[in-house]
Amino acid sequence: MLTTREELDDRLPGAARAWLDEALAEAAHATDRPDTGTGTPDRPDTGNPPSGTGTGNPPWETRFASAGRHCGTEHADAVRALLLIEARPAAPDLARLYAQGTAAERRAVLLTLHRLDLGSAALTLVEDALRTNDTRLVAAAVGPYAAAHLDAHGWRHAILKCLFTEVPVEAVAALADRARGDAELARMLHDFAAERTAAGRPVPADLRTVLALTATPAAAPTEES
Amino acid sequence: MRIFDPHIHMTSRTTDDYQAMYDSGVRALVEPAFWLGQPRTSPASFYDYFDALLGWEPFRASQYGIAHHCTLALNPKEANDPRCTPVLDALPRYLVKDSVVAVGEIGYDSMTPAEDTALAAQLQLAADHGLPALVHTPHRDKLAGLRRTIDAVRESALAPERVLLDHLNETTVRDALDSGCWAGFSIYPDTKMDEDRMVTVLRNHGTDRVLVNSAADWGRSDPLKTRKVADAMLKAGFDEDEVDKVLWRNPVAFYGQSGRLQLDIAAPDPLHEGNSILRGGE
């Protein structure tokens, strides 16, 4: 669960709060002209980072990149999520932001997807993250957005990926709902357990947790995501 | 003992190296962007490399308890290849990233006009982004290259105390320190410098503004050379505080000028009494 603006205001020191106010104001004008670093008649160049750094992207994106050093790495996910929610980038812009992002920025995008009314347009970002072996990205990818939009095959492989990379399955949103009555997932888990046992290696405790969930009969479909 | 390797190319190293470095006391490092041995043929190849220095490599380092930061730049060799120079236009969007603590490696390889242009442009980028610069000094014609490098720094908007001149040796250390820049020494198995010569340099020139690195990469090199220098210093009579200054506090002070170092490392007693967490540019 991401920290709210009110909680952040309580935790951030004064300078960081002021920085966040300015950053959110810039995000609210996300469609402004790109930051060319040279200034324009109606937007003078201050020559002072983070504005005026000539990235070619909207100024709020420079705020997005620099959230860690201005607000502390422990608050960076929450700050970046607030900026995304304020800026509401369209799916192509969000894909570019993700592609140009550090691992920390990509994680923040993944954690916020379900708050951005994107439909299934951002599914490629989840798929990209699930191809990595960076557990911070894998864990962020299996949130509510993945639960709502990953197809059955992709979702089952996401579960296996968590087990392989030791991402705790508590990170998986709607785990019980999607696992319930999933005979194919149960087969995959049994096969994985057999492979581990044959190798003399321990079977992850999380595997048994998920396996137990698959044994519950499927309920009628719901709107829940 | 805590060690900060201010110049090491971990992309070229194994997880065994990470483990051995941790076991030797390495708790933080800076990985400068450089040549890959095999020449690149397009800017996109740089972008994937930069992304790895901002994504996968810090993750690998974190698995072994080591804080990873990077410096980004178009390196001196490839500044001569017109297929690669468009990287300069993309650098601004990379230089705003949280874990980028300097522009680098920049500098001279063969001292060509193209290298002059790239060096000047990137010193300016460092000034624009509030970053220090890591400047490689050339392996061939080193003293002339160092002097030309110092001239380029003087002509730039970057103050000398925000510049680290690297790969120095006995013939270049005096000019480098006199320029007001920081002085970096790469300790190699065969070339550049070895640990005993490094101790002599420290005896003759002191420990102020001096950094020691392994510069380990895909060539014959040793990621534990920082520790070996620390051991050689102790054996030669330097005390633990002096070792900590050269192997930890000096690199923290230099890269801390970026305001972007994130080091949550327990400090050894009694050097920083009452302060168990060192963070930012402290």
Coordinates of C-alpha atoms in Angstrom, one line a residue:
Chain A
M1 CA 0.0 0.0 0.0
L2 CA 1.5 3.3 -1.0
T3 CA 1.8 6.2 1.4
T4 CA -0.8 8.9 1.1
R5 CA -0.1 12.6 0.6
E6 CA -1.2 13.3 4.2
E7 CA 1.1 10.6 5.6
L8 CA 4.0 11.9 3.5
D9 CA 3.4 15.5 4.8
D10 CA 3.8 14.1 8.3
R11 CA 7.0 12.3 7.5
L12 CA 8.9 14.7 5.1
P13 CA 11.0 17.5 6.4
G14 CA 10.1 21.0 5.4
A15 CA 12.4 21.3 2.4
A16 CA 11.2 18.0 0.9
R17 CA 7.5 19.0 1.5
A18 CA 8.1 22.3 -0.4
W19 CA 9.9 20.4 -3.2
L20 CA 6.9 18.0 -3.4
D21 CA 4.4 20.9 -3.6
E22 CA 6.3 22.3 -6.6
A23 CA 6.7 18.9 -8.2
L24 CA 3.0 18.2 -8.0
A25 CA 2.2 21.6 -9.4
E26 CA 4.5 20.8 -12.4
A27 CA 2.9 17.3 -12.8
A28 CA -0.5 19.0 -12.9
H29 CA 0.8 20.8 -16.0
A30 CA 2.2 17.7 -17.5
T31 CA 1.3 18.7 -21.1
D32 CA 3.5 21.8 -21.0
R33 CA 6.3 22.1 -23.5
P34 CA 9.3 19.8 -23.0
D35 CA 12.3 20.9 -20.9
T36 CA 14.9 22.0 -23.5
G37 CA 17.2 23.5 -21.0
T38 CA 17.3 26.8 -22.8
G39 CA 14.1 28.4 -21.5
T40 CA 11.4 30.1 -23.5
P41 CA 9.8 33.6 -23.3
D42 CA 7.0 32.3 -21.1
R43 CA 9.1 29.9 -19.2
P44 CA 12.5 31.5 -18.4
D45 CA 15.4 29.1 -17.8
T46 CA 16.5 29.2 -14.2
G47 CA 19.7 27.3 -15.1
N48 CA 19.0 25.5 -11.8
P49 CA 18.5 21.7 -11.7
P50 CA 16.1 20.0 -11.7
S51 CA 14.5 22.4 -14.1
G52 CA 16.5 23.6 -17.1
T53 CA 18.5 20.4 -17.4
G54 CA 17.7 19.9 -21.1
T55 CA 16.3 16.4 -20.9
G56 CA 13.8 17.0 -23.7
N57 CA 11.0 15.6 -21.5
P58 CA 8.3 17.5 -19.5
P59 CA 9.8 19.1 -16.3
W60 CA 7.8 16.9 -14.0
E61 CA 9.6 13.9 -15.3
T62 CA 12.9 15.3 -14.0
R63 CA 11.2 15.6 -10.6
F64 CA 10.1 12.0 -11.0
A65 CA 13.7 11.0 -11.6
S66 CA 15.1 12.9 -8.7
A67 CA 12.5 12.0 -6.0
G68 CA 15.0 9.8 -4.1
R69 CA 17.6 12.5 -3.4
H70 CA 15.0 15.2 -2.6
C71 CA 12.6 13.1 -0.5
G72 CA 14.7 10.2 0.6
T73 CA 14.8 6.8 -1.0
E74 CA 12.4 5.4 1.6
H75 CA 9.7 7.8 0.3
A76 CA 10.6 7.7 -3.4
D77 CA 7.9 5.1 -4.4
A78 CA 5.2 7.1 -2.7
V79 CA 6.3 10.5 -4.1
R80 CA 6.6 9.1 -7.6
A81 CA 3.2 7.5 -7.4
L82 CA 1.7 10.8 -6.4
L83 CA 3.4 12.5 -9.3
L84 CA 2.0 9.9 -11.7
I85 CA -1.5 10.2 -10.4
E86 CA -1.3 13.9 -10.8
A87 CA 0.3 13.9 -14.3
R88 CA -1.9 11.0 -15.6
P89 CA 0.4 10.2 -18.5
A90 CA -1.2 8.5 -21.5
A91 CA -0.1 4.9 -22.1
P92 CA 2.7 5.7 -24.7
D93 CA 4.2 8.4 -22.4
L94 CA 4.1 6.1 -19.5
A95 CA 5.8 3.4 -21.5
R96 CA 8.5 5.9 -22.4
L97 CA 8.9 7.0 -18.8
Y98 CA 9.2 3.3 -17.8
A99 CA 11.7 2.5 -20.5
Q100 CA 13.8 5.5 -19.7
G101 CA 13.6 4.9 -15.9
T102 CA 16.0 3.4 -13.4
A103 CA 14.9 0.3 -11.6
A104 CA 13.5 2.4 -8.8
E105 CA 11.5 4.5 -11.3
R106 CA 10.2 1.4 -13.0
R107 CA 9.1 0.0 -9.7
A108 CA 7.1 3.1 -8.9
V109 CA 5.4 2.9 -12.3
L110 CA 4.5 -0.7 -11.7
L111 CA 3.1 0.0 -8.2
T112 CA 0.9 2.8 -9.6
L113 CA -0.6 1.2 -12.7
H114 CA -3.9 0.3 -11.1
R115 CA -4.5 3.9 -10.2
L116 CA -4.1 5.3 -13.7
D117 CA -7.2 4.2 -15.6
L118 CA -5.1 2.7 -18.4
G119 CA -7.3 -0.4 -19.2
S120 CA -5.0 -3.1 -20.5
A121 CA -2.7 -0.6 -22.4
A122 CA 0.1 -0.9 -19.9
L123 CA 0.2 -4.7 -19.7
T124 CA 3.5 -4.7 -21.7
L125 CA 5.2 -3.0 -18.8
V126 CA 4.1 -5.8 -16.4
E127 CA 5.3 -8.4 -18.9
D128 CA 8.6 -6.6 -19.2
A129 CA 9.1 -6.6 -15.4
L130 CA 8.2 -10.2 -15.2
R131 CA 11.0 -11.1 -17.7
T132 CA 13.6 -9.5 -15.4
N133 CA 15.3 -11.3 -12.5
D134 CA 15.2 -8.1 -10.4
T135 CA 13.0 -9.2 -7.5
R136 CA 12.1 -5.6 -6.7
L137 CA 10.5 -5.3 -10.1
V138 CA 8.9 -8.8 -10.1
A139 CA 7.3 -8.0 -6.7
A140 CA 6.0 -4.7 -8.0
A141 CA 4.7 -6.3 -11.2
V142 CA 2.3 -8.7 -9.5
G143 CA 0.0 -6.0 -7.9
P144 CA -3.6 -5.3 -8.6
Y145 CA -3.0 -4.3 -12.2
A146 CA -1.6 -7.7 -13.0
A147 CA -4.4 -9.4 -11.2
A148 CA -6.9 -7.5 -13.3
H149 CA -5.2 -7.8 -16.7
L150 CA -2.8 -10.7 -17.0
D151 CA -4.3 -13.7 -18.8
A152 CA -4.3 -17.1 -17.1
H153 CA -1.1 -18.3 -18.7
G154 CA 0.8 -15.1 -17.9
W155 CA -0.5 -15.0 -14.4
R156 CA 0.4 -18.6 -13.6
H157 CA 4.0 -18.0 -14.9
A158 CA 4.1 -14.9 -12.7
I159 CA 3.3 -17.1 -9.7
L160 CA 6.1 -19.5 -10.7
K161 CA 8.4 -16.6 -11.2
C162 CA 7.8 -15.4 -7.7
L163 CA 8.5 -18.9 -6.3
F164 CA 11.7 -19.2 -8.4
T165 CA 13.0 -15.8 -7.4
E166 CA 11.8 -16.0 -3.8
V167 CA 9.5 -13.1 -4.0
P168 CA 7.0 -13.7 -1.2
V169 CA 3.6 -14.5 -2.6
E170 CA 2.1 -12.0 -0.2
A171 CA 3.1 -9.5 -2.9
V172 CA 0.6 -11.1 -5.4
A173 CA -2.6 -9.2 -5.5
A174 CA -5.9 -11.2 -5.4
L175 CA -3.9 -14.4 -5.0
A176 CA -6.7 -16.4 -3.4
D177 CA -9.3 -15.2 -5.9
R178 CA -7.2 -16.1 -9.0
A179 CA -5.7 -19.3 -7.7
R180 CA -9.0 -20.7 -6.5
G181 CA -9.9 -23.9 -8.5
D182 CA -7.0 -23.4 -11.0
A183 CA -6.2 -27.0 -11.8
E184 CA -3.5 -26.0 -14.4
L185 CA -1.7 -23.9 -11.8
A186 CA -1.9 -26.8 -9.4
R187 CA -0.4 -29.1 -12.0
M188 CA 2.5 -26.6 -12.5
L189 CA 3.1 -26.4 -8.8
H190 CA 3.1 -30.2 -8.4
D191 CA 5.6 -30.5 -11.2
F192 CA 7.8 -27.8 -9.7
A193 CA 7.7 -29.5 -6.3
A194 CA 8.6 -32.8 -7.9
E195 CA 11.5 -31.3 -9.7
R196 CA 12.8 -29.8 -6.5
T197 CA 12.3 -33.0 -4.6
A198 CA 14.1 -35.0 -7.3
A199 CA 17.1 -32.6 -7.0
G200 CA 17.1 -33.0 -3.3
R201 CA 16.3 -29.3 -2.8
P202 CA 13.7 -27.9 -0.5
V203 CA 10.2 -27.1 -1.8
P204 CA 9.4 -23.4 -1.0
A205 CA 6.8 -23.0 1.7
D206 CA 5.0 -20.5 -0.5
L207 CA 4.4 -23.2 -3.1
R208 CA 2.3 -25.2 -0.6
T209 CA 0.5 -22.0 0.3
V210 CA -0.5 -21.4 -3.3
L211 CA -1.2 -25.1 -3.9
A212 CA -3.7 -25.0 -1.0
L213 CA -5.5 -22.1 -2.5
T214 CA -5.9 -23.9 -5.8
A215 CA -7.7 -26.7 -4.0
T216 CA -10.5 -24.4 -3.1
P217 CA -13.4 -24.8 -5.6
A218 CA -13.8 -21.9 -8.0
A219 CA -16.5 -19.4 -7.1
A220 CA -18.8 -17.7 -9.5
P221 CA -17.0 -14.9 -11.4
T222 CA -17.0 -11.5 -9.7
E223 CA -16.2 -7.9 -10.7
E224 CA -13.5 -7.8 -8.1
S225 CA -9.9 -7.2 -9.3
Chain B
M1 CA 37.6 -2.0 7.8
R2 CA 35.2 -0.3 5.4
I3 CA 36.2 0.3 1.8
F4 CA 34.7 2.4 -1.0
D5 CA 36.0 1.5 -4.4
P6 CA 35.6 4.7 -6.4
H7 CA 36.2 3.2 -9.8
I8 CA 35.3 -0.4 -10.7
H9 CA 33.5 -1.9 -13.8
M10 CA 31.3 -4.5 -12.1
T11 CA 29.4 -5.3 -15.3
S12 CA 32.5 -7.2 -16.2
R13 CA 32.8 -9.1 -12.9
T14 CA 31.2 -12.1 -11.4
T15 CA 29.1 -12.7 -8.3
D16 CA 32.2 -14.4 -6.8
D17 CA 33.9 -11.1 -7.1
Y18 CA 31.1 -9.3 -5.3
Q19 CA 31.3 -11.9 -2.5
A20 CA 35.1 -11.6 -2.2
M21 CA 34.8 -7.8 -2.2
Y22 CA 32.3 -7.8 0.6
D23 CA 34.4 -10.2 2.6
S24 CA 37.3 -7.8 2.1
G25 CA 35.4 -4.9 3.5
V26 CA 34.0 -3.3 0.3
R27 CA 30.6 -1.7 1.2
A28 CA 30.2 0.8 -1.6
L29 CA 31.5 1.4 -5.1
V30 CA 31.1 3.7 -8.1
E31 CA 31.0 2.1 -11.6
P32 CA 32.0 4.5 -14.3
A33 CA 30.6 4.1 -17.8
F34 CA 33.4 3.1 -20.2
W35 CA 34.5 1.2 -23.3
L36 CA 33.4 -2.4 -23.4
G37 CA 36.6 -3.8 -25.1
Q38 CA 34.5 -4.4 -28.2
P39 CA 33.7 -1.1 -29.9
R40 CA 30.0 0.0 -29.9
T41 CA 28.4 0.9 -33.2
S42 CA 25.3 2.9 -32.2
P43 CA 24.0 5.1 -29.4
A44 CA 21.4 2.5 -28.5
S45 CA 24.2 0.2 -27.3
F46 CA 25.2 2.9 -24.8
Y47 CA 21.6 3.4 -23.6
D48 CA 21.2 -0.3 -22.8
Y49 CA 24.5 -0.1 -20.9
F50 CA 23.5 3.0 -19.0
D51 CA 20.2 1.4 -18.1
A52 CA 22.1 -1.6 -16.8
L53 CA 24.2 0.7 -14.6
L54 CA 21.0 2.2 -13.2
G55 CA 19.0 -1.1 -12.9
W56 CA 20.5 -4.6 -13.0
E57 CA 24.0 -3.9 -11.7
P58 CA 22.8 -2.0 -8.5
F59 CA 20.5 -4.9 -7.9
R60 CA 23.3 -7.4 -8.2
A61 CA 25.4 -5.3 -5.9
S62 CA 22.6 -5.1 -3.3
Q63 CA 22.5 -8.9 -3.2
Y64 CA 26.0 -8.8 -1.7
G65 CA 25.5 -5.8 0.7
I66 CA 27.3 -3.3 -1.5
A67 CA 25.9 0.1 -2.4
H68 CA 26.3 0.8 -6.1
H69 CA 26.4 4.2 -7.8
C70 CA 27.6 5.1 -11.3
T71 CA 29.0 7.8 -13.4
L72 CA 27.8 8.2 -17.0
A73 CA 29.4 9.7 -20.1
L74 CA 30.6 9.2 -23.6
N75 CA 34.1 7.7 -23.0
P76 CA 37.2 9.2 -24.6
K77 CA 37.9 6.4 -27.0
E78 CA 34.4 6.3 -28.5
A79 CA 34.2 10.1 -28.6
N80 CA 36.2 9.6 -31.8
D81 CA 33.5 7.5 -33.5
P82 CA 30.8 9.6 -35.2
R83 CA 28.4 6.7 -34.9
C84 CA 28.6 7.1 -31.1
T85 CA 28.7 10.9 -30.5
P86 CA 24.9 11.3 -30.6
V87 CA 25.1 9.9 -27.0
L88 CA 26.0 13.4 -25.9
D89 CA 22.5 14.6 -26.8
A90 CA 20.9 11.9 -24.6
L91 CA 23.1 12.3 -21.6
P92 CA 21.0 15.1 -19.9
R93 CA 18.1 12.7 -19.4
Y94 CA 20.5 10.2 -17.7
L95 CA 22.3 12.7 -15.6
V96 CA 19.2 13.6 -13.6
K97 CA 19.0 10.0 -12.2
D98 CA 19.3 9.5 -8.5
S99 CA 22.3 7.1 -8.5
V100 CA 24.4 9.1 -10.9
V101 CA 27.1 10.7 -8.8
A102 CA 29.4 12.2 -11.5
V103 CA 29.9 12.6 -15.2
G104 CA 32.5 10.1 -16.3
E105 CA 34.7 8.6 -17.5
I106 CA 35.6 11.5 -19.7
G107 CA 39.0 12.8 -20.7
Y108 CA 41.7 12.0 -23.3
D109 CA 42.7 8.8 -25.1
S110 CA 44.6 9.9 -28.1
M111 CA 44.2 13.7 -27.6
T112 CA 42.2 14.4 -30.8
P113 CA 40.0 17.3 -31.6
A114 CA 37.0 15.1 -31.2
E115 CA 38.1 14.3 -27.7
D116 CA 38.6 18.0 -27.0
T117 CA 35.0 18.6 -28.0
A118 CA 33.5 15.8 -26.0
L119 CA 35.6 16.6 -22.9
A120 CA 34.6 20.3 -23.0
A121 CA 30.9 19.5 -23.6
Q122 CA 30.8 17.0 -20.8
L123 CA 32.6 19.2 -18.3
Q124 CA 29.8 21.7 -19.1
L125 CA 27.1 19.0 -18.6
A126 CA 28.6 18.3 -15.2
A127 CA 28.4 21.9 -14.2
D128 CA 24.8 22.2 -15.5
H129 CA 23.7 19.2 -13.5
G130 CA 25.5 20.0 -10.2
L131 CA 27.7 16.9 -10.6
P132 CA 31.4 16.4 -10.2
A133 CA 33.4 14.8 -13.0
L134 CA 35.6 11.7 -13.2
V135 CA 38.4 12.3 -15.7
H136 CA 40.5 9.5 -17.1
T137 CA 44.0 10.5 -17.9
P138 CA 45.5 8.9 -21.0
H139 CA 47.7 5.8 -20.9
R140 CA 50.0 7.0 -23.7
D141 CA 51.8 10.3 -23.5
K142 CA 50.5 10.6 -19.9
L143 CA 52.1 13.7 -18.6
A144 CA 51.3 15.8 -21.7
G145 CA 47.8 14.4 -21.5
L146 CA 47.4 15.3 -17.9
R147 CA 48.5 18.9 -18.5
R148 CA 46.1 19.2 -21.4
T149 CA 43.4 17.8 -19.2
I150 CA 44.1 20.3 -16.5
D151 CA 44.0 23.1 -19.1
A152 CA 40.6 21.8 -20.2
V153 CA 39.3 21.8 -16.6
R154 CA 40.6 25.4 -16.1
E155 CA 38.7 26.5 -19.2
S156 CA 35.5 24.8 -18.0
A157 CA 32.8 26.0 -15.6
L158 CA 33.6 23.2 -13.2
A159 CA 35.7 24.1 -10.1
P160 CA 38.9 21.9 -9.8
E161 CA 37.7 20.5 -6.4
R162 CA 34.8 18.9 -8.3
V163 CA 37.1 17.0 -10.6
L164 CA 38.8 13.7 -10.0
L165 CA 41.8 13.0 -12.2
D166 CA 42.3 9.3 -12.4
H167 CA 44.9 6.7 -13.4
L168 CA 47.7 8.9 -12.0
N169 CA 51.2 7.7 -11.2
E170 CA 54.5 9.0 -9.9
T171 CA 55.0 11.3 -12.9
T172 CA 51.6 13.0 -12.8
V173 CA 50.6 13.2 -9.1
R174 CA 52.3 16.5 -8.3
D175 CA 50.7 18.4 -11.2
A176 CA 47.4 16.8 -10.5
L177 CA 47.4 17.8 -6.8
D178 CA 48.7 21.3 -7.6
S179 CA 45.8 21.8 -9.9
G180 CA 43.3 21.6 -7.0
C181 CA 41.7 18.5 -8.4
W182 CA 41.3 15.2 -6.6
A183 CA 43.9 12.5 -7.4
G184 CA 42.9 9.0 -8.3
F185 CA 45.2 5.9 -8.5
S186 CA 44.2 2.7 -10.2
I187 CA 46.1 -0.3 -8.7
Y188 CA 46.6 -3.1 -11.2
P189 CA 48.4 -6.4 -11.2
D190 CA 50.9 -5.5 -13.9
T191 CA 50.4 -1.9 -15.2
K192 CA 49.4 1.5 -13.9
M193 CA 50.3 1.3 -10.2
D194 CA 50.9 -1.4 -7.6
E195 CA 50.2 -1.2 -3.9
D196 CA 53.7 -0.7 -2.6
R197 CA 54.3 2.2 -5.1
M198 CA 51.0 3.6 -3.9
V199 CA 52.2 3.6 -0.3
T200 CA 55.2 5.5 -1.4
V201 CA 53.1 8.1 -3.2
L202 CA 51.0 8.5 0.0
R203 CA 54.2 9.0 2.0
N204 CA 55.5 11.6 -0.4
H205 CA 52.3 13.5 -1.1
G206 CA 50.0 12.9 1.9
T207 CA 46.5 11.5 2.0
D208 CA 44.5 14.7 1.3
R209 CA 42.4 14.5 -1.9
V210 CA 43.8 11.1 -2.8
L211 CA 41.6 8.2 -3.8
V212 CA 42.6 4.6 -4.6
N213 CA 40.6 2.3 -6.9
S214 CA 41.0 -1.1 -8.5
A215 CA 39.5 0.0 -11.9
A216 CA 38.8 -3.7 -12.3
D217 CA 37.2 -4.6 -15.6
W218 CA 37.3 -7.2 -18.3
G219 CA 41.1 -7.1 -18.5
R220 CA 43.7 -8.5 -16.2
S221 CA 42.8 -6.7 -13.0
D222 CA 41.9 -7.4 -9.4
P223 CA 38.8 -6.2 -7.6
L224 CA 40.5 -6.7 -4.2
K225 CA 43.4 -4.2 -4.9
T226 CA 41.7 -1.6 -2.7
R227 CA 42.0 -3.9 0.3
K228 CA 45.6 -4.8 -0.6
V229 CA 46.5 -1.1 -0.6
A230 CA 44.8 -0.7 2.8
D231 CA 46.9 -3.7 4.1
A232 CA 50.1 -2.3 2.6
M233 CA 49.4 1.1 4.2
L234 CA 49.0 -0.5 7.7
K235 CA 52.1 -2.6 7.2
A236 CA 54.0 0.6 6.2
G237 CA 53.0 2.3 9.4
F238 CA 49.9 4.3 8.4
D239 CA 47.2 4.1 11.1
E240 CA 43.6 2.9 10.7
D241 CA 42.3 6.4 10.6
E242 CA 44.5 7.3 7.6
V243 CA 43.4 4.1 5.9
D244 CA 39.8 4.9 6.5
K245 CA 40.4 8.4 5.1
V246 CA 41.9 7.2 1.8
L247 CA 39.7 4.1 1.3
W248 CA 36.4 5.5 2.6
R249 CA 36.1 9.2 3.6
N250 CA 37.9 10.7 0.6
P251 CA 35.7 8.9 -2.0
V252 CA 32.6 9.8 0.1
A253 CA 33.7 13.4 0.2
F254 CA 34.4 13.6 -3.5
Y255 CA 31.2 11.9 -4.8
G256 CA 29.2 13.3 -1.9
Q257 CA 29.5 16.7 -3.8
S258 CA 26.7 15.3 -6.0
G259 CA 24.3 15.3 -3.1
R260 CA 23.2 11.9 -4.3
L261 CA 25.2 9.3 -2.4
Q262 CA 23.0 6.9 -0.5
L263 CA 25.1 4.9 2.0
D264 CA 23.3 3.1 4.8
I265 CA 26.5 1.5 6.2
A266 CA 27.4 1.1 9.8
A267 CA 30.5 3.1 10.6
P268 CA 33.2 1.3 12.6
D269 CA 33.9 2.5 16.1
P270 CA 35.6 4.7 17.3
L271 CA 36.0 6.8 14.2
H272 CA 32.5 8.2 14.1
E273 CA 31.4 7.9 17.7
G274 CA 27.7 8.0 18.2
N275 CA 27.0 8.0 14.5
S276 CA 26.1 4.5 13.3
I277 CA 24.7 5.5 10.0
L278 CA 26.6 7.4 7.3
R279 CA 24.4 8.8 4.6
G280 CA 24.4 11.4 1.9
G281 CA 27.6 13.4 1.5
E282 CA 28.7 13.2 5.1

